[in-house]
Amino acid sequence: MTLHLSNEDARRVFLARQGLSRPRGALSKAGLLELIHAIGFVQVDSISTVERAHHHILFARNPSYKREHLTALLEKDGALFEHWTHDAAIIPCAFFPYWKHRFARARETLATRWRSWHENGFETYVDHVLERVRREGPLMARDFEQDPVAGKRPPGGWWNWHPEKTALEYHWRTGALAIAGREGFQKRYDLTERVIPAPQLAGEVTGEAFVDWACTSALERLGFATSGEIAAFWNLVSPEEAKRWVEANRDRLEPVLVAGAEGGKPRASYAFAGSAALFDSLPAPPSRLRVLSPFDPLLRDRARAERLFGFSYRIEVFVPAEKRVYGYYVFPILEGDRMIGRIDMKADRKAGTLDVRRLWLEPGVRASQGRLDALDAELARLGRFAGVERTVYLDGWRGD
């Protein structure tokens, strides 16, 4: 029997699964770890137009979030580690044994691909970097000022990476090195056995158990999904592996038809058998207005977000300025269970202001005084979190 989910119910389920329906309350360090475990991962990004993505993502779920708790969990407690999902992300260390399969897959592809960037001496760089980290402890890319092959650092390679940076990233992606912490936003690399706690470091899972975990845990965090969405969640398994998992687990799953936004065509998906009662028990999101990070996991799968929320969103950082529809780094706005608009703003830390350049509301969303007051209150909260004192609305911010 097929479960039918209305668009409103589908949004409610997904928001709850992504941690956006939780009561505000005081968020302890243990509570923060539980939150990250529940949503799966938190993307890391270097852009700090207002606040770095990982901090903003967690703040949106609980304004009492404290950065020092995240640092302690990452750098002192060994409860979190940093690695790759679809992008760099903070991940519970409990999941580390599954990432060993990712390391093995990366070793099959990266050495050949990255060797071509530095045609002469790639193995020398790889060996040299690992030996220095083993001998000296945590190092950053900037600590490699002398090239072991040429005697001086040659021009940068891909992404302006010099050969030692490429070697550091190779060892990180393939598991020999781990991120021990960051200075500013620069990674400190150390031997994995000196970063990851012994129980997780020693953990081993079979290939079959790895695929089952990757697909099961993805569906748990999505609520309902297609096989492609299951594969994309962690980006650990291929779409073909996710399809085979669905076929092999039909007895655990039930088909779901998910209504699209604004009367869009229903999407055939899957959920765990018996999900209807569980979905009914999930809370509705709070009605308050929240500004999300452009990298918020709610919107990472742009096609899914557009189907569920009727909200077409793209980051235009890499779009030439003259071709941007909105702006360099524009923030989506969530109100209750609806995406109601986007806002272009930047924290001017020298002036102590959050400068609002432009607000766009979605068609049919009124700029009522109550809504604008709610936005102002949210910007004040976000500004305080980012370390600025007041909000400044620049000329033309309403598009006048």
Coordinates of C-alpha atoms in Angstrom, one line a residue:
M1 CA 0.0 0.0 0.0
T2 CA 1.3 3.4 -0.9
L3 CA 1.6 6.2 1.7
H4 CA 0.4 9.6 0.4
L5 CA 2.1 12.6 1.9
S6 CA 0.6 16.1 1.4
N7 CA 3.1 18.8 0.7
E8 CA 2.4 20.4 4.1
D9 CA 3.1 17.1 5.8
A10 CA 6.2 16.4 3.7
R11 CA 7.7 19.8 4.6
R12 CA 6.9 19.1 8.3
V13 CA 8.6 15.7 8.2
F14 CA 11.7 17.0 6.4
L15 CA 12.1 20.1 8.7
A16 CA 11.8 17.8 11.8
R17 CA 14.4 15.4 10.4
Q18 CA 16.8 18.2 9.7
G19 CA 16.6 19.6 13.3
L20 CA 14.6 22.7 12.5
S21 CA 11.5 21.8 14.6
R22 CA 13.3 21.4 17.9
P23 CA 12.3 23.5 20.9
R24 CA 14.8 26.3 21.6
G25 CA 15.9 25.6 25.1
A26 CA 19.5 25.9 26.3
L27 CA 21.8 23.8 24.1
S28 CA 24.5 22.0 26.1
K29 CA 27.7 20.5 24.7
A30 CA 26.1 17.0 24.9
G31 CA 23.0 18.4 23.3
L32 CA 25.0 19.9 20.4
L33 CA 26.6 16.5 19.8
E34 CA 23.2 14.8 19.7
L35 CA 21.9 17.5 17.3
I36 CA 24.8 16.9 14.9
H37 CA 24.3 13.2 15.2
A38 CA 20.6 13.6 14.4
I39 CA 21.1 15.7 11.3
G40 CA 24.1 13.7 10.2
F41 CA 26.7 16.4 9.4
V42 CA 27.3 20.1 9.2
Q43 CA 29.0 21.6 6.1
V44 CA 32.1 23.6 6.6
D45 CA 32.8 26.6 4.3
S46 CA 35.3 29.4 4.4
I47 CA 33.0 32.3 3.4
S48 CA 32.1 34.5 6.4
T49 CA 30.0 37.2 4.9
V50 CA 28.0 37.2 8.1
E51 CA 29.2 34.0 9.9
R52 CA 30.8 30.8 8.8
A53 CA 28.4 28.2 7.5
H54 CA 28.9 25.5 10.2
H55 CA 28.2 28.1 13.0
H56 CA 25.2 29.6 11.2
I57 CA 23.7 26.2 10.5
L58 CA 23.8 25.3 14.2
F59 CA 22.6 28.7 15.3
A60 CA 19.5 28.5 13.1
R61 CA 18.5 25.3 15.0
N62 CA 19.2 26.8 18.4
P63 CA 20.2 30.4 19.1
S64 CA 21.9 29.3 22.3
Y65 CA 24.6 27.4 20.4
K66 CA 28.1 28.1 21.6
R67 CA 31.1 27.9 19.2
E68 CA 33.4 26.8 22.0
H69 CA 31.3 23.6 22.5
L70 CA 31.9 22.7 18.8
T71 CA 35.6 23.4 19.1
A72 CA 35.8 21.1 22.2
L73 CA 33.9 18.3 20.6
L74 CA 36.2 18.5 17.5
E75 CA 39.6 19.2 19.0
K76 CA 39.5 17.9 22.6
D77 CA 36.8 15.3 23.1
G78 CA 37.3 13.3 19.9
A79 CA 33.5 13.2 19.5
L80 CA 33.5 14.8 16.0
F81 CA 35.8 14.7 13.0
E82 CA 36.1 16.6 9.8
H83 CA 36.0 14.9 6.4
W84 CA 34.1 14.8 3.1
T85 CA 30.4 14.2 2.4
H86 CA 29.4 16.1 -0.7
D87 CA 31.8 18.7 0.6
A88 CA 33.9 19.3 3.7
A89 CA 31.8 18.6 6.8
I90 CA 31.8 18.0 10.5
I91 CA 30.7 14.4 11.3
P92 CA 30.2 12.4 14.4
C93 CA 33.2 10.2 15.2
A94 CA 30.9 7.3 15.8
F95 CA 30.6 7.2 12.0
F96 CA 34.4 7.0 11.4
P97 CA 34.5 3.2 10.7
Y98 CA 32.2 3.7 7.7
W99 CA 34.4 6.4 6.3
K100 CA 37.2 3.9 5.9
H101 CA 35.4 2.7 2.9
R102 CA 35.4 6.2 1.5
F103 CA 39.2 6.3 2.1
A104 CA 39.6 3.1 0.2
R105 CA 37.6 4.3 -2.8
A106 CA 39.5 7.6 -2.8
R107 CA 42.8 5.7 -2.9
E108 CA 41.6 4.1 -6.1
T109 CA 41.0 7.4 -7.9
L110 CA 43.0 10.3 -6.4
A111 CA 46.6 9.1 -6.8
T112 CA 46.2 8.8 -10.5
R113 CA 44.2 12.0 -10.9
W114 CA 46.3 14.2 -8.6
R115 CA 49.6 12.8 -9.9
S116 CA 48.9 14.6 -13.2
W117 CA 48.9 18.0 -11.5
H118 CA 52.5 17.5 -10.3
E119 CA 54.1 15.3 -12.9
N120 CA 57.5 15.1 -11.3
G121 CA 58.0 13.7 -7.9
F122 CA 54.4 13.2 -6.7
E123 CA 55.3 10.2 -4.6
T124 CA 58.2 12.2 -3.1
Y125 CA 55.9 14.9 -1.9
V126 CA 53.4 12.3 -0.5
D127 CA 56.2 10.5 1.4
H128 CA 57.9 13.7 2.5
V129 CA 54.7 15.3 3.9
L130 CA 53.6 12.2 5.8
E131 CA 57.1 11.8 7.3
R132 CA 57.2 15.4 8.5
V133 CA 53.8 15.2 10.1
R134 CA 54.8 11.9 11.8
R135 CA 58.0 13.5 13.1
E136 CA 56.8 17.0 14.0
G137 CA 53.2 16.7 14.9
P138 CA 50.3 18.8 13.5
L139 CA 51.3 20.9 10.5
M140 CA 49.5 23.3 8.1
A141 CA 50.2 23.8 4.4
R142 CA 52.0 27.0 5.1
D143 CA 54.6 25.0 7.2
F144 CA 56.0 23.6 4.0
E145 CA 58.1 26.5 2.7
Q146 CA 60.9 24.4 1.2
D147 CA 60.1 22.2 -1.8
P148 CA 61.7 18.7 -1.2
V149 CA 62.2 18.2 -5.0
A150 CA 62.9 21.6 -6.5
G151 CA 64.4 23.2 -3.4
K152 CA 61.9 26.0 -3.5
R153 CA 58.2 26.1 -3.8
P154 CA 57.0 26.1 -7.5
P155 CA 53.9 28.0 -8.7
G156 CA 50.7 26.7 -7.2
G157 CA 48.7 23.9 -8.8
W158 CA 45.0 23.3 -8.9
W159 CA 43.1 25.8 -6.7
N160 CA 46.6 27.3 -6.3
W161 CA 47.7 24.3 -4.2
H162 CA 51.4 23.8 -4.1
P163 CA 52.6 20.1 -4.2
E164 CA 52.8 19.7 -0.5
K165 CA 49.2 21.0 0.0
T166 CA 48.1 18.5 -2.6
A167 CA 49.9 15.7 -0.7
L168 CA 48.3 16.8 2.6
E169 CA 44.9 16.8 1.0
Y170 CA 45.6 13.4 -0.6
H171 CA 46.5 11.9 2.8
W172 CA 43.5 13.5 4.4
R173 CA 41.1 12.3 1.7
T174 CA 42.5 8.8 1.9
G175 CA 42.7 8.5 5.7
A176 CA 46.3 8.7 6.7
L177 CA 45.9 12.2 8.1
A178 CA 43.1 13.8 9.9
I179 CA 42.2 17.4 10.8
A180 CA 43.4 18.1 14.3
G181 CA 42.0 21.7 14.3
R182 CA 42.1 24.9 12.5
E183 CA 43.8 28.3 12.9
G184 CA 41.6 30.9 11.4
F185 CA 40.4 28.7 8.6
Q186 CA 43.6 26.9 7.9
K187 CA 43.6 23.1 8.6
R188 CA 46.1 21.5 11.0
Y189 CA 46.8 18.0 9.7
D190 CA 48.0 15.2 12.0
L191 CA 48.3 11.4 11.9
T192 CA 44.8 9.9 12.0
E193 CA 45.8 7.7 14.9
R194 CA 46.6 10.8 17.0
V195 CA 43.2 12.4 16.2
I196 CA 40.5 9.7 16.1
P197 CA 39.8 7.9 19.4
A198 CA 41.0 4.3 19.5
P199 CA 37.6 2.6 19.5
Q200 CA 36.5 4.3 16.3
L201 CA 39.9 4.0 14.8
A202 CA 39.8 0.3 15.3
G203 CA 36.3 -0.2 14.1
E204 CA 35.8 -2.2 10.9
V205 CA 32.6 -2.9 8.9
T206 CA 32.1 -5.1 5.9
G207 CA 31.3 -3.6 2.5
E208 CA 27.8 -4.9 2.7
A209 CA 27.3 -3.4 6.2
F210 CA 28.8 -0.1 4.9
V211 CA 26.2 0.2 2.1
D212 CA 23.4 -0.8 4.4
W213 CA 24.4 1.8 7.0
A214 CA 24.9 4.6 4.4
C215 CA 21.4 4.0 2.9
T216 CA 19.6 3.4 6.1
S217 CA 21.0 6.4 7.9
A218 CA 20.4 8.6 5.0
L219 CA 16.7 7.6 4.8
E220 CA 16.4 8.1 8.5
R221 CA 17.5 11.7 8.2
L222 CA 15.5 12.5 5.0
G223 CA 12.3 10.8 6.2
F224 CA 11.4 9.9 2.7
A225 CA 13.5 9.8 -0.4
T226 CA 14.2 8.4 -3.9
S227 CA 17.2 6.1 -4.3
G228 CA 19.1 9.0 -5.9
E229 CA 18.4 11.2 -2.9
I230 CA 19.5 8.4 -0.6
A231 CA 22.8 8.1 -2.4
A232 CA 23.4 11.9 -2.5
F233 CA 22.8 12.4 1.2
W234 CA 26.3 11.3 2.4
N235 CA 27.7 10.9 -1.1
L236 CA 29.3 7.7 0.1
V237 CA 27.6 5.2 -2.2
S238 CA 26.8 5.3 -5.9
P239 CA 23.2 5.8 -7.2
E240 CA 23.5 2.2 -8.5
E241 CA 24.3 0.9 -5.0
A242 CA 21.4 2.8 -3.5
K243 CA 19.0 1.4 -6.1
R244 CA 20.2 -2.2 -5.3
W245 CA 19.8 -1.5 -1.6
V246 CA 16.2 -0.3 -2.2
E247 CA 15.4 -3.5 -4.2
A248 CA 17.0 -5.7 -1.6
N249 CA 15.1 -4.1 1.3
R250 CA 11.6 -3.9 -0.1
D251 CA 10.3 -5.7 3.1
R252 CA 11.7 -2.8 5.2
L253 CA 10.3 0.0 3.0
E254 CA 7.0 1.3 1.7
P255 CA 6.3 3.4 -1.3
V256 CA 5.4 7.0 -0.7
L257 CA 3.9 9.6 -3.1
V258 CA 5.0 13.0 -2.0
A259 CA 2.9 16.0 -3.2
G260 CA 4.9 18.8 -4.7
A261 CA 4.7 22.5 -3.8
E262 CA 1.9 24.5 -5.5
G263 CA 0.2 21.4 -6.9
G264 CA 3.3 20.0 -8.4
K265 CA 3.4 16.4 -9.6
P266 CA 3.7 13.9 -6.8
R267 CA 7.2 12.3 -6.4
A268 CA 7.5 8.6 -6.0
S269 CA 9.7 7.9 -3.0
Y270 CA 10.4 5.4 -0.2
A271 CA 10.1 5.5 3.6
F272 CA 10.5 2.9 6.2
A273 CA 7.5 0.6 6.6
G274 CA 5.1 1.9 9.2
S275 CA 6.3 5.5 8.9
A276 CA 2.8 7.0 8.8
A277 CA 2.3 6.9 12.6
L278 CA 5.8 8.2 13.2
F279 CA 5.3 11.0 10.7
D280 CA 2.1 12.0 12.4
S281 CA 3.9 12.3 15.8
L282 CA 6.5 14.7 14.5
P283 CA 6.2 18.3 15.6
A284 CA 5.4 21.2 13.3
P285 CA 8.2 23.7 13.0
P286 CA 8.0 26.9 15.1
S287 CA 6.3 29.8 13.4
R288 CA 9.2 32.1 13.9
L289 CA 11.2 33.6 11.0
R290 CA 14.8 32.4 10.6
V291 CA 17.5 33.4 8.2
L292 CA 19.4 30.2 7.0
S293 CA 22.9 29.7 5.8
P294 CA 23.2 29.2 2.0
F295 CA 24.8 25.9 2.9
D296 CA 22.0 24.7 5.2
P297 CA 21.3 21.0 4.8
L298 CA 17.6 21.8 4.3
L299 CA 18.5 23.3 0.9
R300 CA 21.6 21.4 -0.1
D301 CA 19.7 19.2 -2.5
R302 CA 18.4 22.1 -4.6
A303 CA 16.0 20.0 -6.7
R304 CA 14.4 18.4 -3.6
A305 CA 14.0 21.8 -1.9
E306 CA 12.4 23.2 -5.0
R307 CA 9.9 20.4 -5.2
L308 CA 9.0 20.6 -1.5
F309 CA 9.1 24.3 -0.9
G310 CA 8.6 25.8 -4.4
F311 CA 11.8 27.7 -3.7
S312 CA 14.4 28.0 -6.5
Y313 CA 17.7 28.7 -4.8
R314 CA 21.3 28.9 -6.1
I315 CA 24.5 30.2 -4.7
E316 CA 25.9 32.8 -7.1
V317 CA 29.4 33.1 -5.6
F318 CA 31.0 31.8 -8.8
V319 CA 28.7 33.6 -11.1
P320 CA 30.1 36.8 -12.7
A321 CA 28.7 39.8 -11.0
E322 CA 26.9 41.1 -14.1
K323 CA 25.1 37.7 -14.5
R324 CA 23.9 37.3 -10.9
V325 CA 20.1 37.3 -10.4
Y326 CA 20.4 38.2 -6.7
G327 CA 23.9 38.6 -5.3
Y328 CA 27.2 37.2 -4.3
Y329 CA 26.0 35.4 -1.1
V330 CA 22.3 35.7 -0.5
F331 CA 20.6 34.1 2.5
P332 CA 17.3 32.2 2.3
I333 CA 14.5 33.0 4.8
L334 CA 12.4 30.4 6.5
E335 CA 9.1 31.3 8.2
G336 CA 7.4 28.3 9.8
D337 CA 7.4 25.7 7.1
R338 CA 7.7 28.0 4.2
M339 CA 10.6 29.6 2.4
I340 CA 9.4 33.2 2.0
G341 CA 12.4 35.0 0.5
R342 CA 16.1 35.8 0.5
I343 CA 18.2 38.6 1.8
D344 CA 21.6 40.1 0.7
M345 CA 23.6 41.3 3.8
K346 CA 27.1 41.5 5.1
A347 CA 28.6 42.0 8.6
D348 CA 30.9 45.1 8.7
R349 CA 32.8 44.2 11.9
K350 CA 34.9 47.4 11.9
A351 CA 31.7 49.5 11.9
G352 CA 29.9 47.0 14.1
T353 CA 26.9 46.8 11.8
L354 CA 25.0 44.2 9.8
D355 CA 24.4 45.9 6.5
V356 CA 21.2 44.8 4.7
R357 CA 21.6 45.5 1.0
R358 CA 18.4 44.0 -0.4
L359 CA 15.4 41.9 0.5
W360 CA 13.4 39.8 -1.9
L361 CA 10.1 38.2 -0.8
E362 CA 8.6 35.3 -2.8
P363 CA 5.5 35.9 -4.9
G364 CA 2.4 36.1 -2.8
V365 CA 4.4 36.9 0.4
R366 CA 3.3 40.3 1.8
A367 CA 5.8 42.7 3.4
S368 CA 3.5 43.2 6.4
Q369 CA 4.7 45.2 9.3
G370 CA 4.6 42.1 11.5
R371 CA 6.7 40.1 9.1
L372 CA 9.3 43.0 8.8
D373 CA 9.4 43.3 12.6
A374 CA 10.0 39.5 12.8
L375 CA 12.8 39.9 10.3
D376 CA 14.3 42.8 12.2
A377 CA 14.3 40.7 15.4
E378 CA 16.0 37.8 13.6
L379 CA 18.7 40.0 12.1
A380 CA 19.3 41.5 15.6
R381 CA 19.8 38.0 17.0
L382 CA 22.1 36.9 14.1
G383 CA 24.0 40.2 14.3
R384 CA 24.8 39.6 18.0
F385 CA 25.9 36.1 17.2
A386 CA 28.2 37.4 14.4
G387 CA 29.6 40.0 16.8
V388 CA 28.1 43.2 15.5
E389 CA 25.9 45.7 17.4
R390 CA 23.2 46.9 15.1
T391 CA 21.4 46.4 11.8
V392 CA 21.6 49.0 9.1
Y393 CA 19.2 49.0 6.2
L394 CA 20.9 50.5 3.2
D395 CA 19.2 52.7 0.6
G396 CA 17.1 50.6 -1.7
W397 CA 17.0 47.5 0.5
R398 CA 13.3 47.0 -0.3
G399 CA 14.0 47.3 -4.0
D400 CA 12.4 50.7 -4.2

